Structures are given as C-alpha cells and as structure tokens.
Amino acid sequence: ALRQFELAMVPFRRREHNWGHLMEERLQRSSELLRSVVQRTSSRPKPAAPTDESLPWLAEACDPSEAGWRLAEIGCGMKIRAARLLRHKPGRRAVIEYCLGGENAGDAVRLVGKTEYKSRQRKRMATQRLLWDAGFDSAAPDGISVTRPLGEVPEWNMWLQEHAEGENGWDALRGPYAINAARLAARALAKLHRSRITAPKQHNYMDEQAILNDRLTTASHMAPDLSPRIDRLRDHCSRLLNSVKEPPDALLHRDFYPDQMLFHRDRVTLLDLDLICRGPASIDVGNFLGHLAEMGIRRSSDPNYFAEVERAFLETYLKERPSVELRSIAISKLATLARHAYISQMHVGRRAFTSEILFHCELLLAN
C-alpha cells in the first residue's frame, strides 16, 4: 500500500499526458490494500478472556497486540509473544502473565500484570518499590525478596512486576526439604515484620473479630444443620480475640500462607502484598499455622499432618522475634481455622470438610 502511494506521483514527475488518471488508479489501489489489511486484522479472533463488567478492559489486557503498545509506553521494548490469564476473581481483580521476547530466544522474559476494579495500582506499586528498596531486592544477601515493580498501565488499573521463578510454597513444604523451607519462610515473615516502611493502614484483633463474626454468621445460615456449633465457635472466638492486647508494631502481610511464597534453592520470594498494613505480628503467624492445619484436614483428616513443618516454622520465627506471645499465636491460629468453616461452605468441593474443621476447632478450644 505504501509503495503504491509513493508511485502515484511518478506519472506527474514524468509529465505523462494521462498523469491524473494514473495517479488516481494508484491511490485507489493503495486504499484498497489498506482496507484489506484492516479487515484481516479486525477479523482475527481475539484471545479467549472472560467478560467482566467491573474489568471491561480484561479482554484487551489478555490480547498480546493490545498489551504490546501499552507496555511499550512504560519502556518495555520487547514484543509480547503471549498473554495468559493466571487468576480471575470476577468483579474484583485478575492476574495476567506476559511472555516477551527480543530478537534472540535467550532474551525471553516474563512479566506479571495485576489489575483491579478500583484504581489502586499506584499505591500497590509504591509499596512494592519501598520494600524492594528496603532490602527485599533480588540480590538481598539473606535470600528474602519481593518481585521487582516495573510500571503501571493506568487505563487498566494495572501495575506490572517481574515474574519470579520458584516452587510453590505448598509443594516446598511437602517436599524433601520441607523443614528448610519452613525455616526460610519464618525468617522471611520475621524480616517483613521488622520492616519500618510506611504502611497505608492499621489492622488489629478487633478487625479480626469483626471479620470472623461476619464470616461465621454467613456460614451458620448456609449450613443450618451445623448452625449451633458454628454459633458457639463464633462466640468463643469473639471473646478470645477481644482478650488479645498485642501492640500493632509489625508490618503485616495479612494473608500469609504457603501460596504466597516461591522457593528457589536457598531463596524465597514473597508474593501478593496487597493487604500490607501495621498490626500485631501474631496475626500473620497464626494465619500461617491455621492454613497448615486446614490443609492437613483436607489431605488426610489430620490437622497435625504438617506438625514438623509447624514446629520448625514457629521455633525459627520466635528466635527472630521472641517478644511475640504463644497465646496470641494460638488464638490467631484458631480464628484462621474457624474462618475456613466459612471458606469450606463457599466452595462446593470443600463442604464435606466443614464438620471436621469445626470438630478440630472445638478440640483447640477445649485445650
């Protein structure tokens, strides 16, 4: 099309007697070629992406050609070869992986884009940058890091970070080096808790109580046959959570459990720090232990399935931060396991475990 456009002026320069007619023909040909290119491009099937009214840009963000020029605006000079939707919570958020490649195969890299229905990407990226600059970079000598933040796409409420290599936390804690992984996880959490970066919010045990009350009230309505047990558990947990007076002096992850880590040799990368805040350290520690107990119940009907992992994690953490009280950790662990009674009701495949979760919560209360 461009060549036909350039040739359109040649008859005029040569003073050909019918230069006007020849120019019109070549311009018409150039226009036809352009239209055919546009039609072929527009008829190309879009990558499959779910429709989400709260994330109307999701299909665009999953399209390599659309994402390519957006990422070019933040200085990414490589072509996007593929885009893959990793996670999608309808109406809330999504995580997309981009595979980029330069001219050489060895230049291929992966980025991760996180998008939300609310415009929070600038705050998320700023917090990640603070952590990266505060000793959580990929060259940290203690082997504990976060992913490097790269930039944002405001039109998609998205911020981008480097992809981190490693083994999922659950796999690492079930593998041959589970105890080493547990100790590294404990050191990573202690390092995060010691960080002095500015946190956007505070979170305490009153907040934990309010959340648990809401979740267990919902679970009680969803499982009327278990309602008396759920209500008793809710009331007992409420009293215990109200009794904790731990100072909010730690930088909390607030969703710390094995899925939030990637292990690679003697290094660990912390993931999904979107809820970061100041609060009592025992909330994170107990949350981790409560998830271990719940996974043990689902895997083998044994909340002590990860007992050795729990012991190694707790011993290592308390060496790093001995001021955190065991009683507060135990209450947080109980509250986390109790919250899984609600989570189990929200997932059809987990509803068979609700009664067993309640039983083990009742045992913890008795002890």
CSV table of C-alpha atoms in Angstrom, one decimal:
chain,number,residue,atom,x,y,z
A,1,ALA,CA,0.0,0.0,0.0
A,2,LEU,CA,2.8,2.4,0.9
A,3,ARG,CA,4.7,1.6,-2.4
A,4,GLN,CA,1.5,2.3,-4.5
A,5,PHE,CA,1.2,5.6,-2.7
A,6,GLU,CA,4.8,6.5,-3.4
A,7,LEU,CA,4.4,5.6,-7.1
A,8,ALA,CA,1.3,7.7,-7.5
A,9,MET,CA,3.5,10.9,-8.1
A,10,VAL,CA,5.7,9.3,-10.8
A,11,PRO,CA,3.5,10.0,-13.8
A,12,PHE,CA,3.3,13.7,-12.8
A,13,ARG,CA,7.1,13.9,-12.5
A,14,ARG,CA,7.5,12.3,-15.9
A,15,ARG,CA,4.9,14.7,-17.4
A,16,GLU,CA,2.9,11.9,-18.8
A,17,HIS,CA,-0.2,13.1,-20.7
A,18,ASN,CA,-2.6,11.0,-18.6
A,19,TRP,CA,-0.8,11.5,-15.3
A,20,GLY,CA,-4.0,12.4,-13.5
A,21,HIS,CA,-5.7,9.2,-14.4
A,22,LEU,CA,-2.6,7.1,-13.5
A,23,MET,CA,-2.3,8.9,-10.1
A,24,GLU,CA,-5.9,8.2,-9.3
A,25,GLU,CA,-5.6,4.5,-10.1
A,26,ARG,CA,-2.5,4.1,-7.9
A,27,LEU,CA,-4.1,5.9,-5.0
A,28,GLN,CA,-7.2,3.8,-5.4
A,29,ARG,CA,-5.0,0.6,-5.3
A,30,SER,CA,-3.2,1.9,-2.2
A,31,SER,CA,-6.5,2.5,-0.5
A,32,GLU,CA,-7.8,-1.0,-1.4
A,33,LEU,CA,-4.7,-2.6,0.0
A,34,LEU,CA,-5.0,-0.7,3.3
A,35,ARG,CA,-8.7,-1.7,3.6
A,36,SER,CA,-7.9,-5.4,3.1
A,37,VAL,CA,-5.2,-5.2,5.9
A,38,VAL,CA,-7.6,-3.6,8.3
A,39,GLN,CA,-10.3,-6.2,7.5
A,40,ARG,CA,-7.9,-9.1,8.1
A,41,THR,CA,-6.7,-7.6,11.4
A,42,SER,CA,-10.2,-6.9,12.7
A,43,SER,CA,-11.5,-10.4,11.8
A,44,ARG,CA,-8.6,-12.1,13.6
A,45,PRO,CA,-10.1,-14.0,16.6
A,46,LYS,CA,-9.4,-12.4,20.0
A,47,PRO,CA,-7.8,-14.4,22.7
A,48,ALA,CA,-10.4,-16.0,25.0
A,49,ALA,CA,-11.0,-13.9,28.1
A,50,PRO,CA,-14.0,-13.9,30.4
A,51,THR,CA,-16.4,-11.0,30.3
A,52,ASP,CA,-16.3,-8.9,33.4
A,53,GLU,CA,-18.3,-5.7,33.7
A,54,SER,CA,-16.1,-4.5,36.5
A,55,LEU,CA,-13.0,-5.1,34.5
A,56,PRO,CA,-14.2,-4.1,31.0
A,57,TRP,CA,-10.6,-3.9,29.7
A,58,LEU,CA,-9.8,-7.6,30.6
A,59,ALA,CA,-10.1,-8.9,27.0
A,60,GLU,CA,-7.8,-6.1,25.8
A,61,ALA,CA,-5.3,-6.8,28.6
A,62,CYS,CA,-5.2,-10.5,27.5
A,63,ASP,CA,-4.6,-9.6,23.9
A,64,PRO,CA,-0.8,-9.6,23.1
A,65,SER,CA,-1.2,-7.0,20.3
A,66,GLU,CA,-3.2,-4.6,22.5
A,67,ALA,CA,-1.0,-5.1,25.5
A,68,GLY,CA,2.1,-4.6,23.4
A,69,TRP,CA,1.8,-0.9,22.8
A,70,ARG,CA,0.5,-0.3,26.3
A,71,LEU,CA,3.7,-1.9,27.7
A,72,ALA,CA,5.8,0.0,25.2
A,73,GLU,CA,4.6,3.2,26.8
A,74,ILE,CA,6.3,2.2,30.1
A,75,GLY,CA,9.6,1.4,28.4
A,76,CYS,CA,9.2,-2.2,27.6
A,77,GLY,CA,10.9,-2.6,24.2
A,78,MET,CA,10.3,-6.3,23.6
A,79,LYS,CA,7.4,-7.8,21.6
A,80,ILE,CA,4.7,-9.7,23.6
A,81,ARG,CA,4.6,-13.2,22.3
A,82,ALA,CA,1.8,-14.5,24.6
A,83,ALA,CA,-0.6,-13.3,27.3
A,84,ARG,CA,-2.1,-15.8,29.8
A,85,LEU,CA,-4.8,-15.2,32.4
A,86,LEU,CA,-3.4,-16.7,35.6
A,87,ARG,CA,-6.2,-15.8,38.1
A,88,HIS,CA,-9.5,-14.1,37.8
A,89,LYS,CA,-11.8,-13.1,40.7
A,90,PRO,CA,-14.9,-11.9,38.8
A,91,GLY,CA,-15.8,-8.3,39.7
A,92,ARG,CA,-12.7,-7.8,41.7
A,93,ARG,CA,-9.3,-8.5,40.1
A,94,ALA,CA,-7.2,-10.5,37.7
A,95,VAL,CA,-3.6,-11.5,37.2
A,96,ILE,CA,-2.1,-11.8,33.7
A,97,GLU,CA,1.3,-13.2,32.7
A,98,TYR,CA,3.0,-11.7,29.7
A,99,CYS,CA,5.7,-13.6,27.8
A,100,LEU,CA,8.1,-11.2,26.0
A,101,GLY,CA,10.9,-12.0,23.6
A,102,GLY,CA,13.5,-9.9,21.9
A,103,GLU,CA,15.3,-10.9,18.7
A,104,ASN,CA,17.2,-13.7,20.4
A,105,ALA,CA,15.5,-16.6,22.2
A,106,GLY,CA,17.7,-16.0,25.2
A,107,ASP,CA,16.1,-12.6,25.7
A,108,ALA,CA,12.7,-14.0,26.5
A,109,VAL,CA,11.3,-12.7,29.8
A,110,ARG,CA,8.0,-12.9,31.7
A,111,LEU,CA,6.1,-10.1,33.4
A,112,VAL,CA,3.1,-10.3,35.7
A,113,GLY,CA,0.3,-7.7,35.5
A,114,LYS,CA,-2.2,-7.2,38.3
A,115,THR,CA,-5.4,-5.4,37.6
A,116,GLU,CA,-8.3,-4.4,39.9
A,117,TYR,CA,-11.7,-2.8,39.5
A,118,LYS,CA,-10.5,0.1,41.7
A,119,SER,CA,-7.6,2.4,40.7
A,120,ARG,CA,-5.1,1.3,43.4
A,121,GLN,CA,-2.2,0.3,41.1
A,122,ARG,CA,-0.1,3.4,42.0
A,123,LYS,CA,-0.3,2.7,45.8
A,124,ARG,CA,0.4,-1.0,45.2
A,125,MET,CA,3.4,-0.3,43.1
A,126,ALA,CA,4.7,2.4,45.5
A,127,THR,CA,4.6,-0.1,48.5
A,128,GLN,CA,6.3,-2.8,46.4
A,129,ARG,CA,9.0,-0.3,45.5
A,130,LEU,CA,9.5,0.7,49.1
A,131,LEU,CA,10.1,-2.9,50.1
A,132,TRP,CA,12.4,-3.5,47.1
A,133,ASP,CA,14.5,-0.5,48.1
A,134,ALA,CA,14.4,-1.6,51.8
A,135,GLY,CA,16.4,-4.8,51.4
A,136,PHE,CA,13.9,-7.0,49.7
A,137,ASP,CA,15.5,-6.8,46.2
A,138,SER,CA,16.6,-9.9,44.2
A,139,ALA,CA,20.2,-9.6,45.4
A,140,ALA,CA,19.3,-9.5,49.1
A,141,PRO,CA,22.1,-11.5,50.9
A,142,ASP,CA,19.6,-13.2,53.2
A,143,GLY,CA,17.8,-14.7,50.2
A,144,ILE,CA,14.4,-13.0,51.0
A,145,SER,CA,12.9,-10.7,48.4
A,146,VAL,CA,9.8,-9.4,46.6
A,147,THR,CA,9.2,-9.1,42.9
A,148,ARG,CA,10.6,-6.0,41.2
A,149,PRO,CA,8.0,-3.4,40.3
A,150,LEU,CA,8.2,-2.2,36.7
A,151,GLY,CA,5.5,0.3,35.9
A,152,GLU,CA,1.7,0.9,35.6
A,153,VAL,CA,-1.0,0.9,32.9
A,154,PRO,CA,-3.5,3.4,34.3
A,155,GLU,CA,-6.2,2.7,31.7
A,156,TRP,CA,-6.3,-0.9,33.0
A,157,ASN,CA,-5.8,-0.1,36.7
A,158,MET,CA,-2.8,-2.4,36.3
A,159,TRP,CA,0.7,-2.5,37.7
A,160,LEU,CA,3.5,-4.7,36.4
A,161,GLN,CA,6.2,-6.7,38.1
A,162,GLU,CA,8.9,-9.2,37.1
A,163,HIS,CA,7.9,-12.8,37.1
A,164,ALA,CA,9.6,-14.8,39.9
A,165,GLU,CA,10.9,-18.3,39.4
A,166,GLY,CA,10.4,-20.9,42.1
A,167,GLU,CA,8.5,-23.8,43.7
A,168,ASN,CA,5.1,-23.1,45.1
A,169,GLY,CA,5.1,-22.9,48.9
A,170,TRP,CA,2.8,-25.9,49.4
A,171,ASP,CA,4.9,-28.1,47.2
A,172,ALA,CA,8.1,-27.0,49.1
A,173,LEU,CA,6.5,-27.7,52.5
A,174,ARG,CA,5.6,-31.2,51.3
A,175,GLY,CA,8.9,-31.9,49.6
A,176,PRO,CA,12.2,-33.4,50.8
A,177,TYR,CA,13.5,-30.1,52.1
A,178,ALA,CA,10.3,-29.1,53.9
A,179,ILE,CA,12.0,-28.2,57.2
A,180,ASN,CA,14.5,-25.9,55.4
A,181,ALA,CA,11.6,-24.3,53.6
A,182,ALA,CA,9.7,-23.8,56.8
A,183,ARG,CA,12.6,-22.1,58.5
A,184,LEU,CA,13.2,-19.8,55.5
A,185,ALA,CA,9.5,-18.9,55.5
A,186,ALA,CA,9.8,-18.0,59.2
A,187,ARG,CA,12.8,-15.8,58.6
A,188,ALA,CA,11.0,-14.1,55.6
A,189,LEU,CA,8.0,-13.3,57.8
A,190,ALA,CA,10.2,-12.0,60.6
A,191,LYS,CA,12.1,-9.8,58.2
A,192,LEU,CA,8.8,-8.4,56.8
A,193,HIS,CA,7.5,-7.8,60.4
A,194,ARG,CA,10.7,-5.9,61.3
A,195,SER,CA,10.5,-3.6,58.2
A,196,ARG,CA,10.0,0.1,59.0
A,197,ILE,CA,8.5,1.2,55.7
A,198,THR,CA,5.3,3.3,55.9
A,199,ALA,CA,2.1,1.2,55.7
A,200,PRO,CA,-1.2,2.6,54.4
A,201,LYS,CA,-3.4,1.1,57.1
A,202,GLN,CA,-3.6,-0.5,60.5
A,203,HIS,CA,-5.2,-3.8,61.4
A,204,ASN,CA,-5.8,-5.2,64.9
A,205,TYR,CA,-7.6,-8.0,66.7
A,206,MET,CA,-10.9,-6.0,66.8
A,207,ASP,CA,-10.8,-6.1,63.0
A,208,GLU,CA,-10.1,-9.8,63.1
A,209,GLN,CA,-13.1,-10.3,65.4
A,210,ALA,CA,-15.4,-8.3,63.1
A,211,ILE,CA,-14.4,-10.2,60.0
A,212,LEU,CA,-14.7,-13.6,61.7
A,213,ASN,CA,-18.1,-12.7,63.2
A,214,ASP,CA,-19.4,-11.8,59.7
A,215,ARG,CA,-17.9,-14.9,58.0
A,216,LEU,CA,-19.2,-17.4,60.7
A,217,THR,CA,-22.7,-15.8,60.7
A,218,THR,CA,-22.8,-16.3,57.0
A,219,ALA,CA,-21.6,-19.9,57.4
A,220,SER,CA,-24.3,-20.5,60.0
A,221,HIS,CA,-27.0,-19.5,57.6
A,222,MET,CA,-25.5,-21.6,54.8
A,223,ALA,CA,-25.3,-24.8,56.9
A,224,PRO,CA,-28.3,-24.8,59.2
A,225,ASP,CA,-27.6,-28.3,60.4
A,226,LEU,CA,-24.3,-27.1,61.8
A,227,SER,CA,-25.6,-23.7,62.9
A,228,PRO,CA,-25.5,-24.4,66.7
A,229,ARG,CA,-21.8,-25.5,66.5
A,230,ILE,CA,-20.8,-22.6,64.3
A,231,ASP,CA,-22.6,-20.0,66.5
A,232,ARG,CA,-20.8,-21.4,69.6
A,233,LEU,CA,-17.5,-21.3,67.9
A,234,ARG,CA,-18.1,-17.7,66.8
A,235,ASP,CA,-18.9,-16.6,70.3
A,236,HIS,CA,-15.9,-18.3,71.9
A,237,CYS,CA,-13.6,-16.9,69.2
A,238,SER,CA,-15.0,-13.5,69.7
A,239,ARG,CA,-14.2,-13.5,73.4
A,240,LEU,CA,-10.7,-14.8,72.8
A,241,LEU,CA,-9.9,-12.3,70.0
A,242,ASN,CA,-11.1,-9.5,72.3
A,243,SER,CA,-8.7,-10.6,75.0
A,244,VAL,CA,-5.5,-10.1,72.9
A,245,LYS,CA,-3.6,-6.9,73.7
A,246,GLU,CA,-0.6,-7.2,71.5
A,247,PRO,CA,0.8,-3.9,70.2
A,248,PRO,CA,0.5,-3.3,66.4
A,249,ASP,CA,4.2,-2.9,65.8
A,250,ALA,CA,4.7,-5.3,62.9
A,251,LEU,CA,4.4,-4.8,59.1
A,252,LEU,CA,1.8,-7.4,58.4
A,253,HIS,CA,1.3,-9.3,55.2
A,254,ARG,CA,-2.3,-10.1,56.3
A,255,ASP,CA,-2.7,-13.0,54.0
A,256,PHE,CA,0.4,-15.0,54.8
A,257,TYR,CA,0.2,-18.7,54.0
A,258,PRO,CA,2.3,-21.1,51.7
A,259,ASP,CA,0.7,-20.0,48.4
A,260,GLN,CA,2.2,-16.5,49.0
A,261,MET,CA,5.8,-17.7,48.6
A,262,LEU,CA,8.0,-19.1,45.8
A,263,PHE,CA,11.1,-21.1,46.9
A,264,HIS,CA,14.2,-21.4,44.7
A,265,ARG,CA,17.2,-23.1,46.2
A,266,ASP,CA,18.1,-21.1,49.3
A,267,ARG,CA,15.9,-18.1,48.3
A,268,VAL,CA,12.3,-17.2,48.8
A,269,THR,CA,10.1,-14.6,47.1
A,270,LEU,CA,7.1,-13.1,49.0
A,271,LEU,CA,4.0,-12.6,46.8
A,272,ASP,CA,0.7,-10.7,46.9
A,273,LEU,CA,1.5,-7.9,49.4
A,274,ASP,CA,-1.7,-6.0,48.5
A,275,LEU,CA,-3.1,-6.1,52.1
A,276,ILE,CA,0.1,-4.9,53.8
A,277,CYS,CA,-0.5,-2.9,57.0
A,278,ARG,CA,0.7,-2.3,60.5
A,279,GLY,CA,-0.6,-4.7,63.2
A,280,PRO,CA,0.1,-7.4,65.8
A,281,ALA,CA,2.7,-9.9,64.4
A,282,SER,CA,0.8,-12.9,65.8
A,283,ILE,CA,-2.0,-12.4,63.3
A,284,ASP,CA,0.3,-13.4,60.4
A,285,VAL,CA,2.0,-16.2,62.4
A,286,GLY,CA,-1.3,-17.8,63.4
A,287,ASN,CA,-2.8,-17.4,60.0
A,288,PHE,CA,0.1,-19.4,58.5
A,289,LEU,CA,-0.3,-22.2,61.1
A,290,GLY,CA,-4.1,-22.2,60.7
A,291,HIS,CA,-3.7,-22.8,57.0
A,292,LEU,CA,-1.3,-25.7,57.7
A,293,ALA,CA,-4.0,-27.3,59.9
A,294,GLU,CA,-6.7,-26.8,57.4
A,295,MET,CA,-4.7,-28.3,54.6
A,296,GLY,CA,-3.8,-31.3,56.8
A,297,ILE,CA,-7.5,-31.9,57.4
A,298,ARG,CA,-8.2,-31.8,53.6
A,299,ARG,CA,-5.3,-34.0,52.7
A,300,SER,CA,-5.5,-36.7,55.5
A,301,SER,CA,-8.2,-35.7,58.0
A,302,ASP,CA,-5.3,-34.8,60.3
A,303,PRO,CA,-4.7,-31.2,61.4
A,304,ASN,CA,-1.2,-32.3,62.6
A,305,TYR,CA,-0.2,-33.5,59.2
A,306,PHE,CA,2.3,-30.6,59.0
A,307,ALA,CA,3.4,-30.9,62.6
A,308,GLU,CA,7.1,-30.9,61.9
A,309,VAL,CA,6.8,-28.0,59.5
A,310,GLU,CA,4.8,-26.1,62.1
A,311,ARG,CA,7.4,-26.8,64.8
A,312,ALA,CA,10.3,-25.7,62.6
A,313,PHE,CA,8.5,-22.6,61.4
A,314,LEU,CA,7.4,-21.5,64.9
A,315,GLU,CA,10.8,-22.2,66.6
A,316,THR,CA,12.6,-20.2,63.9
A,317,TYR,CA,10.2,-17.3,64.0
A,318,LEU,CA,10.3,-17.0,67.8
A,319,LYS,CA,14.1,-16.9,67.7
A,320,GLU,CA,13.9,-13.9,65.4
A,321,ARG,CA,11.1,-12.2,67.4
A,322,PRO,CA,10.9,-13.7,70.9
A,323,SER,CA,8.5,-11.0,72.2
A,324,VAL,CA,5.5,-12.4,70.2
A,325,GLU,CA,3.4,-14.4,72.7
A,326,LEU,CA,2.4,-18.0,72.1
A,327,ARG,CA,-1.1,-17.4,73.4
A,328,SER,CA,-1.8,-14.7,70.8
A,329,ILE,CA,-0.4,-17.0,68.1
A,330,ALA,CA,-2.7,-19.9,69.3
A,331,ILE,CA,-5.7,-17.6,69.2
A,332,SER,CA,-4.9,-16.4,65.7
A,333,LYS,CA,-4.4,-20.0,64.5
A,334,LEU,CA,-7.8,-20.9,66.0
A,335,ALA,CA,-9.5,-17.9,64.3
A,336,THR,CA,-7.9,-18.8,61.0
A,337,LEU,CA,-9.1,-22.4,61.1
A,338,ALA,CA,-12.6,-21.2,62.2
A,339,ARG,CA,-12.7,-18.9,59.2
A,340,HIS,CA,-12.1,-21.9,57.0
A,341,ALA,CA,-15.5,-23.3,58.1
A,342,TYR,CA,-16.9,-20.4,56.1
A,343,ILE,CA,-14.5,-20.8,53.2
A,344,SER,CA,-15.4,-24.5,53.0
A,345,GLN,CA,-19.1,-23.6,52.7
A,346,MET,CA,-18.3,-21.2,49.8
A,347,HIS,CA,-16.6,-24.0,47.8
A,348,VAL,CA,-18.9,-26.9,46.8
A,349,GLY,CA,-15.9,-29.3,46.8
A,350,ARG,CA,-14.9,-28.4,50.3
A,351,ARG,CA,-18.3,-28.5,52.1
A,352,ALA,CA,-17.7,-32.1,53.2
A,353,PHE,CA,-14.9,-30.8,55.4
A,354,THR,CA,-16.9,-28.2,57.4
A,355,SER,CA,-17.9,-30.5,60.2
A,356,GLU,CA,-14.4,-31.8,60.5
A,357,ILE,CA,-13.0,-28.3,60.7
A,358,LEU,CA,-15.5,-27.4,63.4
A,359,PHE,CA,-14.5,-30.6,65.3
A,360,HIS,CA,-10.8,-29.6,65.4
A,361,CYS,CA,-11.7,-26.0,66.3
A,362,GLU,CA,-13.7,-27.4,69.3
A,363,LEU,CA,-10.6,-29.5,70.3
A,364,LEU,CA,-8.4,-26.4,70.2
A,365,LEU,CA,-10.9,-24.6,72.4
A,366,ALA,CA,-11.0,-27.4,74.9
A,367,ASN,CA,-7.2,-27.3,75.2
